[in-house]
Every structure is written in C-alpha cells, then in structure tokens.
GROMACS .gro file of C-alpha atoms in nm:
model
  380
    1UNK     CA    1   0.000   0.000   0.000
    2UNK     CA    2   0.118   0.349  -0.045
    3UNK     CA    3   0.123   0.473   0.293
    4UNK     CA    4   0.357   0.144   0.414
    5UNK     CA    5   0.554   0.281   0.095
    6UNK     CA    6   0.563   0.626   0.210
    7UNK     CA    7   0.698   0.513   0.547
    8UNK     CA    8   0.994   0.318   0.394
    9UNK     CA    9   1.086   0.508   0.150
   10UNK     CA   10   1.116   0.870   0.250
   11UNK     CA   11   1.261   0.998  -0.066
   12UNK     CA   12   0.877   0.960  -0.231
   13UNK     CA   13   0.699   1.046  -0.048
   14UNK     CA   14   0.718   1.392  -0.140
   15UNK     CA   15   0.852   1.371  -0.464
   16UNK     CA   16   0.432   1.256  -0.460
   17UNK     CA   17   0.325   1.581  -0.288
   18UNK     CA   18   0.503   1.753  -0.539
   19UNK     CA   19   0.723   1.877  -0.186
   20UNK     CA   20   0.810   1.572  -0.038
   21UNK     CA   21   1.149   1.443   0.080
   22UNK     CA   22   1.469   1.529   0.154
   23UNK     CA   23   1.731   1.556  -0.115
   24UNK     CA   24   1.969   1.275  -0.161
   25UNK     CA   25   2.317   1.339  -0.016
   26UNK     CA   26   2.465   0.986  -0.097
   27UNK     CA   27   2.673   0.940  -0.438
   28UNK     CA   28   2.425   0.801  -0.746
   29UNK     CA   29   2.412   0.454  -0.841
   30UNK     CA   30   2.496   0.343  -1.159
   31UNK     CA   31   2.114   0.330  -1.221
   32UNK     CA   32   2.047   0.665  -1.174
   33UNK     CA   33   2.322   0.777  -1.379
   34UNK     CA   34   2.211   0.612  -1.614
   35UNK     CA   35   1.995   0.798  -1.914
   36UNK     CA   36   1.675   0.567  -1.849
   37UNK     CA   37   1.555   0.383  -1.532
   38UNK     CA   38   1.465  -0.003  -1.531
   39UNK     CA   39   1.128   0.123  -1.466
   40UNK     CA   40   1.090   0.339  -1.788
   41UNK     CA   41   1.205   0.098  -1.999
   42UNK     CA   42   0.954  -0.125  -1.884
   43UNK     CA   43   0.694   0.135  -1.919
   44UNK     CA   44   0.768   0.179  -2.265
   45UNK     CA   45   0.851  -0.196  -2.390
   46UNK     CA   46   0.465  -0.199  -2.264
   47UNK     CA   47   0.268   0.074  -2.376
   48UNK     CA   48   0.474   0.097  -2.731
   49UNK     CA   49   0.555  -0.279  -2.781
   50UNK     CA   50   0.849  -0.203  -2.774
   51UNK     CA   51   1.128  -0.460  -2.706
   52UNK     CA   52   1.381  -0.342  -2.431
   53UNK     CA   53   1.693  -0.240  -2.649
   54UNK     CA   54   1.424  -0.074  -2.915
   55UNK     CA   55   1.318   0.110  -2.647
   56UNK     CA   56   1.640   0.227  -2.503
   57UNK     CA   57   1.749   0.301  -2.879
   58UNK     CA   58   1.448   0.498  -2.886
   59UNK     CA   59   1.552   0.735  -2.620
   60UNK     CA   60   1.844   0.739  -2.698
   61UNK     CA   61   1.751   0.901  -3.065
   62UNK     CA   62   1.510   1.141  -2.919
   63UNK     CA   63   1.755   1.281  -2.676
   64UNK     CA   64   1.950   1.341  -2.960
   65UNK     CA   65   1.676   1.488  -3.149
   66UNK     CA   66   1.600   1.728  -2.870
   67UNK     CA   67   1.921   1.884  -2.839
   68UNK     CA   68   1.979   1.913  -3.247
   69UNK     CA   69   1.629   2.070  -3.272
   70UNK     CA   70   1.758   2.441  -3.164
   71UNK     CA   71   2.077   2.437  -3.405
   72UNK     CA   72   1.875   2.320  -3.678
   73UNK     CA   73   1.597   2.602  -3.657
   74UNK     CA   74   1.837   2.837  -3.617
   75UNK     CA   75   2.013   2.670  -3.941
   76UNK     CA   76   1.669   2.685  -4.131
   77UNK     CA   77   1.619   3.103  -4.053
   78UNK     CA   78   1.316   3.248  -4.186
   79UNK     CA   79   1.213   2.970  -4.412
   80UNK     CA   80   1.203   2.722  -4.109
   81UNK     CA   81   0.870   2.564  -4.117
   82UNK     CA   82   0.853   2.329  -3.814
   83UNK     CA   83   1.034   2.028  -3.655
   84UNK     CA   84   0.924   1.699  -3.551
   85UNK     CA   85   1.062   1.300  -3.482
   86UNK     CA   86   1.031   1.053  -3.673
   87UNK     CA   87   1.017   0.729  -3.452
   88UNK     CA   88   1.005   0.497  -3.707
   89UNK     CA   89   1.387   0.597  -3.861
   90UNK     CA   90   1.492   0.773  -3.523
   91UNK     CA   91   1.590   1.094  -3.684
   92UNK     CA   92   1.440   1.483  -3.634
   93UNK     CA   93   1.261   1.630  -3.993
   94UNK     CA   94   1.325   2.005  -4.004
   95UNK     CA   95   1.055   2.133  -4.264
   96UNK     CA   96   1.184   2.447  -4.428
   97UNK     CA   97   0.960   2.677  -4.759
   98UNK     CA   98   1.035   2.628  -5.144
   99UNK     CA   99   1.217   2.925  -5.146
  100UNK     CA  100   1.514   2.810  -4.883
  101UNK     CA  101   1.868   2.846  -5.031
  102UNK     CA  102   2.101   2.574  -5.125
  103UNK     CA  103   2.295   2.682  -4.842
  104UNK     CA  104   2.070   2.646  -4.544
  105UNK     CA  105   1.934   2.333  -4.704
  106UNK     CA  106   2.305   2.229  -4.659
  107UNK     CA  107   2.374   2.436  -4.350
  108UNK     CA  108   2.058   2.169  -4.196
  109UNK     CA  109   2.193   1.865  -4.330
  110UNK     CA  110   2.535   1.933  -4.169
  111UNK     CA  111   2.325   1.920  -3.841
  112UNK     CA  112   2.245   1.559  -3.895
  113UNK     CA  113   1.854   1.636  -3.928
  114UNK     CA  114   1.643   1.512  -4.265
  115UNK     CA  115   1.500   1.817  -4.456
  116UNK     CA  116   1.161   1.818  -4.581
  117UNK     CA  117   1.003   2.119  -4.805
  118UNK     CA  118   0.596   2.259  -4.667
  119UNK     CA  119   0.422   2.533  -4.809
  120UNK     CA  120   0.407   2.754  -4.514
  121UNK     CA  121   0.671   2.881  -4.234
  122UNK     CA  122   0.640   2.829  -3.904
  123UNK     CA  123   0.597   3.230  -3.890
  124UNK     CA  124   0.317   3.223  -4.134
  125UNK     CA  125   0.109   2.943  -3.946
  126UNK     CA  126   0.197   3.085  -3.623
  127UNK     CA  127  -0.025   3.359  -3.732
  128UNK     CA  128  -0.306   3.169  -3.882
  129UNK     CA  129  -0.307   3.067  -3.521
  130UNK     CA  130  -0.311   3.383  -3.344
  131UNK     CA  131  -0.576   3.545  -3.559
  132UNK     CA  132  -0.816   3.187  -3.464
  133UNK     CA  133  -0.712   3.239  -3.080
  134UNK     CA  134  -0.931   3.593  -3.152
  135UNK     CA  135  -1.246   3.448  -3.258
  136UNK     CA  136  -1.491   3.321  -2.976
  137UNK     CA  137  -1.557   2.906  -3.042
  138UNK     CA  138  -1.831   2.684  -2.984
  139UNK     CA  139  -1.821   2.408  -2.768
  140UNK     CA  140  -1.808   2.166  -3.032
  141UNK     CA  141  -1.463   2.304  -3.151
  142UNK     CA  142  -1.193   2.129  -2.873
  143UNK     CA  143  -0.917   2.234  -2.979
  144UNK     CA  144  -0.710   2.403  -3.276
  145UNK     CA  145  -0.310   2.378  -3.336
  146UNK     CA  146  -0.046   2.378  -3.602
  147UNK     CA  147   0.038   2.091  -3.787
  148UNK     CA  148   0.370   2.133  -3.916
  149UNK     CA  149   0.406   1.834  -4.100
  150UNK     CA  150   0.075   1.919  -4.297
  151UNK     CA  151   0.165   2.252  -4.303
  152UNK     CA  152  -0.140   2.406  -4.162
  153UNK     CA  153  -0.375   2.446  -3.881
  154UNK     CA  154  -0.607   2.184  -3.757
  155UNK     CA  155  -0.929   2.285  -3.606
  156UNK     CA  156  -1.073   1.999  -3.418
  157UNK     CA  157  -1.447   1.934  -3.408
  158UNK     CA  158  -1.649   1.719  -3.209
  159UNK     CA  159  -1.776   1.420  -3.399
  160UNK     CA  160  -2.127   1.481  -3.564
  161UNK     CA  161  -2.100   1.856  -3.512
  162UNK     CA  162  -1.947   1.975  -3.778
  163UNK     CA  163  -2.294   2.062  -3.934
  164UNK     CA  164  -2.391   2.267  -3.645
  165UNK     CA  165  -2.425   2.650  -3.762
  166UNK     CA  166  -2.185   2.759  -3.488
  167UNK     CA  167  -1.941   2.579  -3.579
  168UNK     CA  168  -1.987   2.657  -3.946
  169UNK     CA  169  -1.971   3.024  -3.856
  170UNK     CA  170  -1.618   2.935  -3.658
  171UNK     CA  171  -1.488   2.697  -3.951
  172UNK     CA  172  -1.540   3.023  -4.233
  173UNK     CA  173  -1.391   3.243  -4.005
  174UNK     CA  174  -1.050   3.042  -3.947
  175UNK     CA  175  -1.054   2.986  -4.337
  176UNK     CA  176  -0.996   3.324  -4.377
  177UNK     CA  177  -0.741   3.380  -4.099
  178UNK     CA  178  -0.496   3.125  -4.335
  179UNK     CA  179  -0.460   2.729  -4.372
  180UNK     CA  180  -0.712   2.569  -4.208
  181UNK     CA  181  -0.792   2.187  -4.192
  182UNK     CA  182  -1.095   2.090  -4.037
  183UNK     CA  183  -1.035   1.722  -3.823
  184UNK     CA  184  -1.313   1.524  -3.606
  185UNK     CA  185  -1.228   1.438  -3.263
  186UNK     CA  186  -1.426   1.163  -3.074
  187UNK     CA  187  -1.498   1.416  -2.759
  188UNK     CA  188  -1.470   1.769  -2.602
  189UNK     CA  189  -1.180   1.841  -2.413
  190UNK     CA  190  -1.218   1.861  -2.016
  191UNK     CA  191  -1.015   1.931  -1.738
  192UNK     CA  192  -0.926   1.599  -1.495
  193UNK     CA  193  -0.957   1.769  -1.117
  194UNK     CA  194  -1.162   1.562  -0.910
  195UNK     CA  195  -1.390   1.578  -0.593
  196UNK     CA  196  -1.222   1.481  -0.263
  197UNK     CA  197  -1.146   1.104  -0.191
  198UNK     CA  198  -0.899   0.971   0.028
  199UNK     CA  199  -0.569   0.815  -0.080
  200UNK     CA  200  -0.339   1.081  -0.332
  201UNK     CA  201  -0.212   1.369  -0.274
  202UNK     CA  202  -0.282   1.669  -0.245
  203UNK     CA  203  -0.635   1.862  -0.180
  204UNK     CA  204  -0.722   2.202  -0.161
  205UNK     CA  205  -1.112   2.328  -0.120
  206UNK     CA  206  -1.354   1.997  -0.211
  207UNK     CA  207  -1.047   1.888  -0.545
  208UNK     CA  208  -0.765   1.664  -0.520
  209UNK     CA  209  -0.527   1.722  -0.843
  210UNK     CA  210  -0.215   1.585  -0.858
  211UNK     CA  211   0.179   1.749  -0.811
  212UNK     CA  212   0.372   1.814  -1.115
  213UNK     CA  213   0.740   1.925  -1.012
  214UNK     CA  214   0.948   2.044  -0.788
  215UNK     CA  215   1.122   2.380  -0.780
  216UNK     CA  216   1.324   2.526  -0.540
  217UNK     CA  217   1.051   2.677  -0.249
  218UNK     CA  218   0.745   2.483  -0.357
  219UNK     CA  219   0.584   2.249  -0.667
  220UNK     CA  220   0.415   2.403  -0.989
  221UNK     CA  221   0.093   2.234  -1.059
  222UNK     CA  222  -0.223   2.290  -1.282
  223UNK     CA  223  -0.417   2.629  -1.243
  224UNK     CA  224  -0.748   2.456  -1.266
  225UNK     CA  225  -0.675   2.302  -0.948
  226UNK     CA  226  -0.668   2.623  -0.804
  227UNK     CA  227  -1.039   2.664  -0.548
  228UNK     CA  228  -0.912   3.030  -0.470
  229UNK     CA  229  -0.926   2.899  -0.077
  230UNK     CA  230  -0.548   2.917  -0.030
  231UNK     CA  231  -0.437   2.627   0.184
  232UNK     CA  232  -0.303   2.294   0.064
  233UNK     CA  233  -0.309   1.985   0.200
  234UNK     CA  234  -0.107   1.660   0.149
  235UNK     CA  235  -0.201   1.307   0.115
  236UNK     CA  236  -0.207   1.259   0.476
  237UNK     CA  237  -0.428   1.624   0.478
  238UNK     CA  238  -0.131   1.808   0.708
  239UNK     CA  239  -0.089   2.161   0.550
  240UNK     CA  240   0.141   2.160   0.264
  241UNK     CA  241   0.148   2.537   0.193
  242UNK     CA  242  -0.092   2.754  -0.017
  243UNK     CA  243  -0.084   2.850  -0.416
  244UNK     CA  244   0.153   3.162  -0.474
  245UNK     CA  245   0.033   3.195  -0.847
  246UNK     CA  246  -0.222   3.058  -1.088
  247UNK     CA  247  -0.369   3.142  -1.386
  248UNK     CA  248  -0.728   2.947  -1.572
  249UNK     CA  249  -0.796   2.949  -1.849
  250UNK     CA  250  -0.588   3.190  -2.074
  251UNK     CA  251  -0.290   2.915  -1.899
  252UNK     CA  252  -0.337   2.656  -1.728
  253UNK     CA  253  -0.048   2.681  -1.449
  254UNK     CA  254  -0.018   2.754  -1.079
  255UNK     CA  255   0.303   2.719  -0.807
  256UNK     CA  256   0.232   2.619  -0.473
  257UNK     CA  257   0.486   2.692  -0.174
  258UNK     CA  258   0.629   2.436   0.093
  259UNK     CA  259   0.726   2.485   0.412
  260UNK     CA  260   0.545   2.333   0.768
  261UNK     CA  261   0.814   1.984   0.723
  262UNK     CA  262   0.712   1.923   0.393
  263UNK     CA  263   1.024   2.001   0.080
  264UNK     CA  264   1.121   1.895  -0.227
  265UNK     CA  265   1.292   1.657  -0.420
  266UNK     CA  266   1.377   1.645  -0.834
  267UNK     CA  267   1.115   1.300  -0.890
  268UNK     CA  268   0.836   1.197  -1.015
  269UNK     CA  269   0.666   0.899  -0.874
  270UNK     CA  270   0.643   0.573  -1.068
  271UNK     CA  271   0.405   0.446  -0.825
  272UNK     CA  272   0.541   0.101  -0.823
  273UNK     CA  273   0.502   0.057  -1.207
  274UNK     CA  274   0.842   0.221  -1.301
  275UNK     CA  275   1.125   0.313  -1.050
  276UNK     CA  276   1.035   0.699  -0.891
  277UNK     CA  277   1.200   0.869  -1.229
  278UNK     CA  278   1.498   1.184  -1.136
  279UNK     CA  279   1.449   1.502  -1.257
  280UNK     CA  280   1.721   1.648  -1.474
  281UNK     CA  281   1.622   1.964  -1.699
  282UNK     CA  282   1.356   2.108  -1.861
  283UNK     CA  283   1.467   2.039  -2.253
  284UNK     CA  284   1.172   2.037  -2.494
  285UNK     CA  285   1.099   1.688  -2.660
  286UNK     CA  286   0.986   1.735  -3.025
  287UNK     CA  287   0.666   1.635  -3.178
  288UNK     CA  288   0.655   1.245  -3.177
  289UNK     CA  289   0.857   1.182  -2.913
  290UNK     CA  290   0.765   0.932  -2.659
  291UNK     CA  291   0.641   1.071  -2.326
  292UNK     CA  292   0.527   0.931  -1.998
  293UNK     CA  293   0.294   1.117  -1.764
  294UNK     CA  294   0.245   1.025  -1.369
  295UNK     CA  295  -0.073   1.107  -1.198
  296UNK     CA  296  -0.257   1.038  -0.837
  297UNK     CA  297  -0.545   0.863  -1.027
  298UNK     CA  298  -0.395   0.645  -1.300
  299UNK     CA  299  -0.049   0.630  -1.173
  300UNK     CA  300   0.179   0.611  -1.443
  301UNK     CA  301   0.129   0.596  -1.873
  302UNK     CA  302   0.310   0.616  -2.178
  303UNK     CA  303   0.217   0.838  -2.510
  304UNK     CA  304   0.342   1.041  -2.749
  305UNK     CA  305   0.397   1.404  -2.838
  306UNK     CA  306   0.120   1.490  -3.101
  307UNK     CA  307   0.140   1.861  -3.122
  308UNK     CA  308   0.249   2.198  -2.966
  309UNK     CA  309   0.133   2.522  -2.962
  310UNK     CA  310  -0.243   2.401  -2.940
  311UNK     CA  311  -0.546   2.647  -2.798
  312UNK     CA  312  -0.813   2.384  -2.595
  313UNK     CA  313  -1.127   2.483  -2.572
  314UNK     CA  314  -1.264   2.450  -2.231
  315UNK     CA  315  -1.595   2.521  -2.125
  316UNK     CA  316  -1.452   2.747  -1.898
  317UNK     CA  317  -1.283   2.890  -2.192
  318UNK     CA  318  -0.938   2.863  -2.363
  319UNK     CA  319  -0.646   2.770  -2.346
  320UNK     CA  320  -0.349   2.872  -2.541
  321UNK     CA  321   0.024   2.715  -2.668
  322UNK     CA  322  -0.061   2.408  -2.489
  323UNK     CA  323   0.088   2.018  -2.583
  324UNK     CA  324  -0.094   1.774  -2.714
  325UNK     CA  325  -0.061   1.382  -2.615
  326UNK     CA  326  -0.144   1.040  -2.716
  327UNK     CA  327  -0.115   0.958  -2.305
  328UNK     CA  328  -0.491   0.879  -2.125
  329UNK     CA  329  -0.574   1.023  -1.815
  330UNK     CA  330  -0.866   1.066  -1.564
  331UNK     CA  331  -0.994   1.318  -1.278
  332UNK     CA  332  -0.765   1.335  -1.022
  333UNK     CA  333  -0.425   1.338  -1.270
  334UNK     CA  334  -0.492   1.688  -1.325
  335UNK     CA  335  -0.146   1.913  -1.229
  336UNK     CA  336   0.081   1.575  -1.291
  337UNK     CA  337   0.376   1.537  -1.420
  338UNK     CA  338   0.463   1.508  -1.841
  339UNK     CA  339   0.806   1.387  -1.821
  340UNK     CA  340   1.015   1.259  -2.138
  341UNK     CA  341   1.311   1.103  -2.047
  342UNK     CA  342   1.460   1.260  -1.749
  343UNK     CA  343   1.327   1.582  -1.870
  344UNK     CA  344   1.064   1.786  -1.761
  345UNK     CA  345   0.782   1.862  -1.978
  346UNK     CA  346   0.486   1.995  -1.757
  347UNK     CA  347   0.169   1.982  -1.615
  348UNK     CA  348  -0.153   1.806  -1.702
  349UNK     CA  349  -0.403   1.956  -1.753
  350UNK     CA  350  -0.723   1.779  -1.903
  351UNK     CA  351  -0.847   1.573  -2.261
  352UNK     CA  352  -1.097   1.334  -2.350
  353UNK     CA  353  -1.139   0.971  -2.289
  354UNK     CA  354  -0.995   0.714  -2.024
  355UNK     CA  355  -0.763   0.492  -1.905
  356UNK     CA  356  -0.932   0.197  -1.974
  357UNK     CA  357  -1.042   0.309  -2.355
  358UNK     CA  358  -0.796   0.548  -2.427
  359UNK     CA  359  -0.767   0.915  -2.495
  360UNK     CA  360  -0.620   1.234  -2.557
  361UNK     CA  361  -0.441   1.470  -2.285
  362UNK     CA  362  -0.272   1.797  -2.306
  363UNK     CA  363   0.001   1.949  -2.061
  364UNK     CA  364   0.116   2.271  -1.964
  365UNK     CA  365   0.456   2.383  -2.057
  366UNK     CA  366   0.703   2.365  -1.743
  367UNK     CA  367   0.911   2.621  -1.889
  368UNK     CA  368   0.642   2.854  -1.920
  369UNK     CA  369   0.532   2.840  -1.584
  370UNK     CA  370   0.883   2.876  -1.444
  371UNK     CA  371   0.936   3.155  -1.693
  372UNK     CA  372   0.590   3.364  -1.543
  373UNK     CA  373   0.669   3.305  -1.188
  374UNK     CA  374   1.052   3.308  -1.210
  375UNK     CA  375   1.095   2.971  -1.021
  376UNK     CA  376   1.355   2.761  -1.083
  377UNK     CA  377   1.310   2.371  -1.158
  378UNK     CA  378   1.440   2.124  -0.874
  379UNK     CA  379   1.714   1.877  -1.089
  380UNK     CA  380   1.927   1.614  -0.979
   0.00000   0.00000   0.00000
C-alpha cells in the first residue's frame, strides 16, 4: 500500500506531494546515472511494444533529437517551417519553404537532421493561429493547433458537429485567418480535477489534483486546481502550503509553496510501475517523441507528443500554446507530471477519454510556468 511505501521510503513520499522528501546526499548509483531507469524501460517496452533495447534506442535518438532541434531552426532562418521526430527511422525532420537556399538546405543537413520542403513557415502558421485564438468558439470546436508536417492548422471538431451552424460560422472564419484543416475528434476536451477522496495527494477546497514538479521553495501544478481557498493539503491532509500563483484558463499553471516539514525533491513517482524517475532539466521533446505522464489517479502511462502550440477549448474557456498527447488520463491526474526522459515537460491539464479506452491529454509547458513566476526547476 502506499502509505507502508511512504513510510519506507522517505525519498517519495514527497517527490508525490510535489514537496516531499529530503534531497539525496549519498553518491548516485549506476542506475540513476544512467539515461533511463529499469522502470521506464519497462513502461515503454509496454505501452509501445516495444522490445527493451528498441526502447532504449528509442531514447536514446530522441535525446538526440531534442538537443539538435535548436541548431537546426536556427540553421533553417526564416524559411524554417517546423520540426518533428520521426520514430520509425529515429531521426528529427526540419521542414523548411520552397524558397530556402542551397545553403541552409546544406547548413541543416550538416546538423544531422532530414530536410523536408511545406508550403508555409512556421511564422506564417503561427499567425493563422493567433488570428483563430481571436475568434470566440463553440463548444463543439476542442481544440485548434499547427500541424507542421501538414503545413497548416487543424481545427478539431467534435464528432457529428461539424454541421452545427456555430461551428460553421467558426470553420469560415478560421478559413480566412490562413490554412485551415478541419479534423473530427471523438470528444470535447475537459479538465481531470476531481472531488475529494482519500488516498493521493494533495487537496485544496472539495479537489484533489495531482503534483507536477518540484522547484526550489514549492511544486508548480495545474491552475485549474486552483479553489481560490489558499491552503493545501497533502495526502495525509497536514498543511502543505498555499498557491503563490495561478492562472485558468488563458494558462493553465499555478506554483504552490512548501514549508510546515514538507520540501522537495527532483522526482516523479512511478508508483510502483516504473522506479520513482529523477528530474534532470527542462529540454523540450519534439513532436513524436515518446512521453510518460504520472498522476494520483492512474499512476503512471506512456504516449506520445502529437502537437504543440495548441489552444483547448474548455468550457470554462481557452487555453493557449498548450501540448498535445497520445497519453490517457482521468480526474484526479490533473497538475501531474509530463516527463520525457529525465526531462521535464509539464503539467496536465485535461483531454478526452480514459484509461481503460484510451484518450487524448494535453500538458502545460514547465518552462512557461517557471518563466511567469521566475521559479527555478528542482534537478538532480
């Protein structure tokens, strides 16, 4: 059970309250020097079918991936056009326009990535974007993001509603704003807080929602989670500390301070499934990458990156430049940790569907949400 888990092993327990234990002062093992755990190999083997050395060739490659993808966009200029990996061959695609030189086609070859030519920049879509994120949406449209490897922006629509005259007033409107395809999603996008029940950590108000990661004086977390009644409580409901920040919807982000014995440690819990996973940086994993996501109600799951940049539409309204996921989740795993690697990612925050059929899920930025409050991330 967790508590007898929580008793033995100090170092999670607050790793789960997203400011729980004390930092380790002993030398690491060759484990946790090494760049995956046991635990998320195992994790992956099973929700990729992956075989253990395809799975720690696939981390391998998107490690790589992640730190090329800066010096290749900066290779690719103005006609850069997005950025994504492709599993299948292990490699990152920089997508550049038809008008891109001979010399930054060769200047992004030199990197090591695989070129491919799109008809718009990333600038242009980027844009398209912006001018949708203007227009007031129906419930029916989830979501909209930019689809770099089509080269335009998706608009999302609920299945069977595309018809609706809302939504056909939406649709002609984001035609105009630039590229616009038009997908159908199975649901509506909602947020995963639940109502309180005893077990996971932590609860503030009548929601539990779920830690996401440790920075130095407290944990960032989802702003949804935020009840506006200040105190937070842990999984054993002592007083954690109270949320310093948090912003819903517009963002979905929120920090919470730690003090009264509680503090923090750079993990996230693998909740028996995988070994507790360290906390290293914050590098951004490119579209397709695999990612795992830990949360108080489903524990831990695998997925992969679908998109960036995507506005969700809420019914309490949207939010913007969020990340889209192939990873289920449920109520309760709302604030958890998106984790790729040993990197930070960020913070759930809601998405359609279930554990037990599947789904959709879409997290936070960390970086953003260290960047707004000025925090800096906990890392081993």
């Amino acid at each position: 059970m967790r508590r007898t888990r929580i008793l033995r092993a100090g170092l999670a327990v607050l790793l789960l309250l997203g400011a729980g234990a004390t930092a380790a002062t002993t030398p690491a093992t060759a484990e946790e020097k090494a760049p995956a755990s046991a635990g998320l190999l195992t994790a992956m083997q099973r929700d990729f079918g992956l075989s253990r050395q395809q799975a720690e060739a696939r981390l391998a490659a998107e490690k790589q991936a992640t730190a090329l993808e800066p010096v290749a966009r900066k290779a690719a200029g103005e006609s850069y056009g997005g950025s994504w990996f492709e599993a299948d061959r292990g490699t990152l695609t920089v997508a550049v326009t038809p008008g891109a030189s001979a010399g930054t086609l060769r200047d992004i070859r030199a990197t090591g990535a695989t070129v491919r030519t799109v008809a718009h920049s990333a600038r242009q879509l980027a844009a398209t974007q912006a001018r949708i994120d203007k227009l007031p949406a129906p419930d029916a449209v989830s979501s909209w993001h930019v689809d770099q490897k089509a080269s335009t922006v998706v608009v999302n629509v609920v299945r069977g509603r595309q018809g609706d005259n809302d939504v056909r007033a939406f649709v002609a409107k984001a035609r105009k704003a630039g590229p616009v395809t038009v997908h159908e999603v199975a649901s509506a996008p909602t947020t995963f807080a639940a109502g309180t029940v005893g077990g996971d950590p932590y609860y503030t108000g009548n929601v539990r929602c779920s830690i996401g990661f440790s920075v130095h004086g407290g944990f960032v977390t989802a702003g949804h989670c935020d009840q506006h009644t200040g105190s937070v409580y842990g999984w054993d409901r002592s007083y954690v500390g109270n949320f310093q920040g948090s912003s819903f919807p517009g963002d979905d982000y929120a920090w919470v301070n730690v003090g009264s014995g509680w503090w923090t440690v750079p993990v996230v819990l693998g909740w028996g499934t995988v070994s507790d996973q360290l906390v290293r940086g914050s590098n951004v994993a490119p579209v397709g990458s695999s990612i795992c996501r830990s949360g108080s109600t489903t524990h831990w799951h695998c997925g992969t990156v679908l998109a960036m940049n995507e506005t969700v539409n809420y019914s309490q309204g949207a939010v913007y430049q969020m990340t889209k996921t192939s990873v289920c989740a449920e109520p309760g795993d709302s604030g958890g940790s998106f984790i790729s690697g040993d990197q930070a990612q960020g913070v759930t925050s809601g998405g359609w569907g279930n554990c037990s059929s599947g789904g959709e899920t879409w997290f936070q930025p960390v970086n953003e949400i260290l960047n707004r409050y000025g925090l800096t991330l906990h890392t081993y």
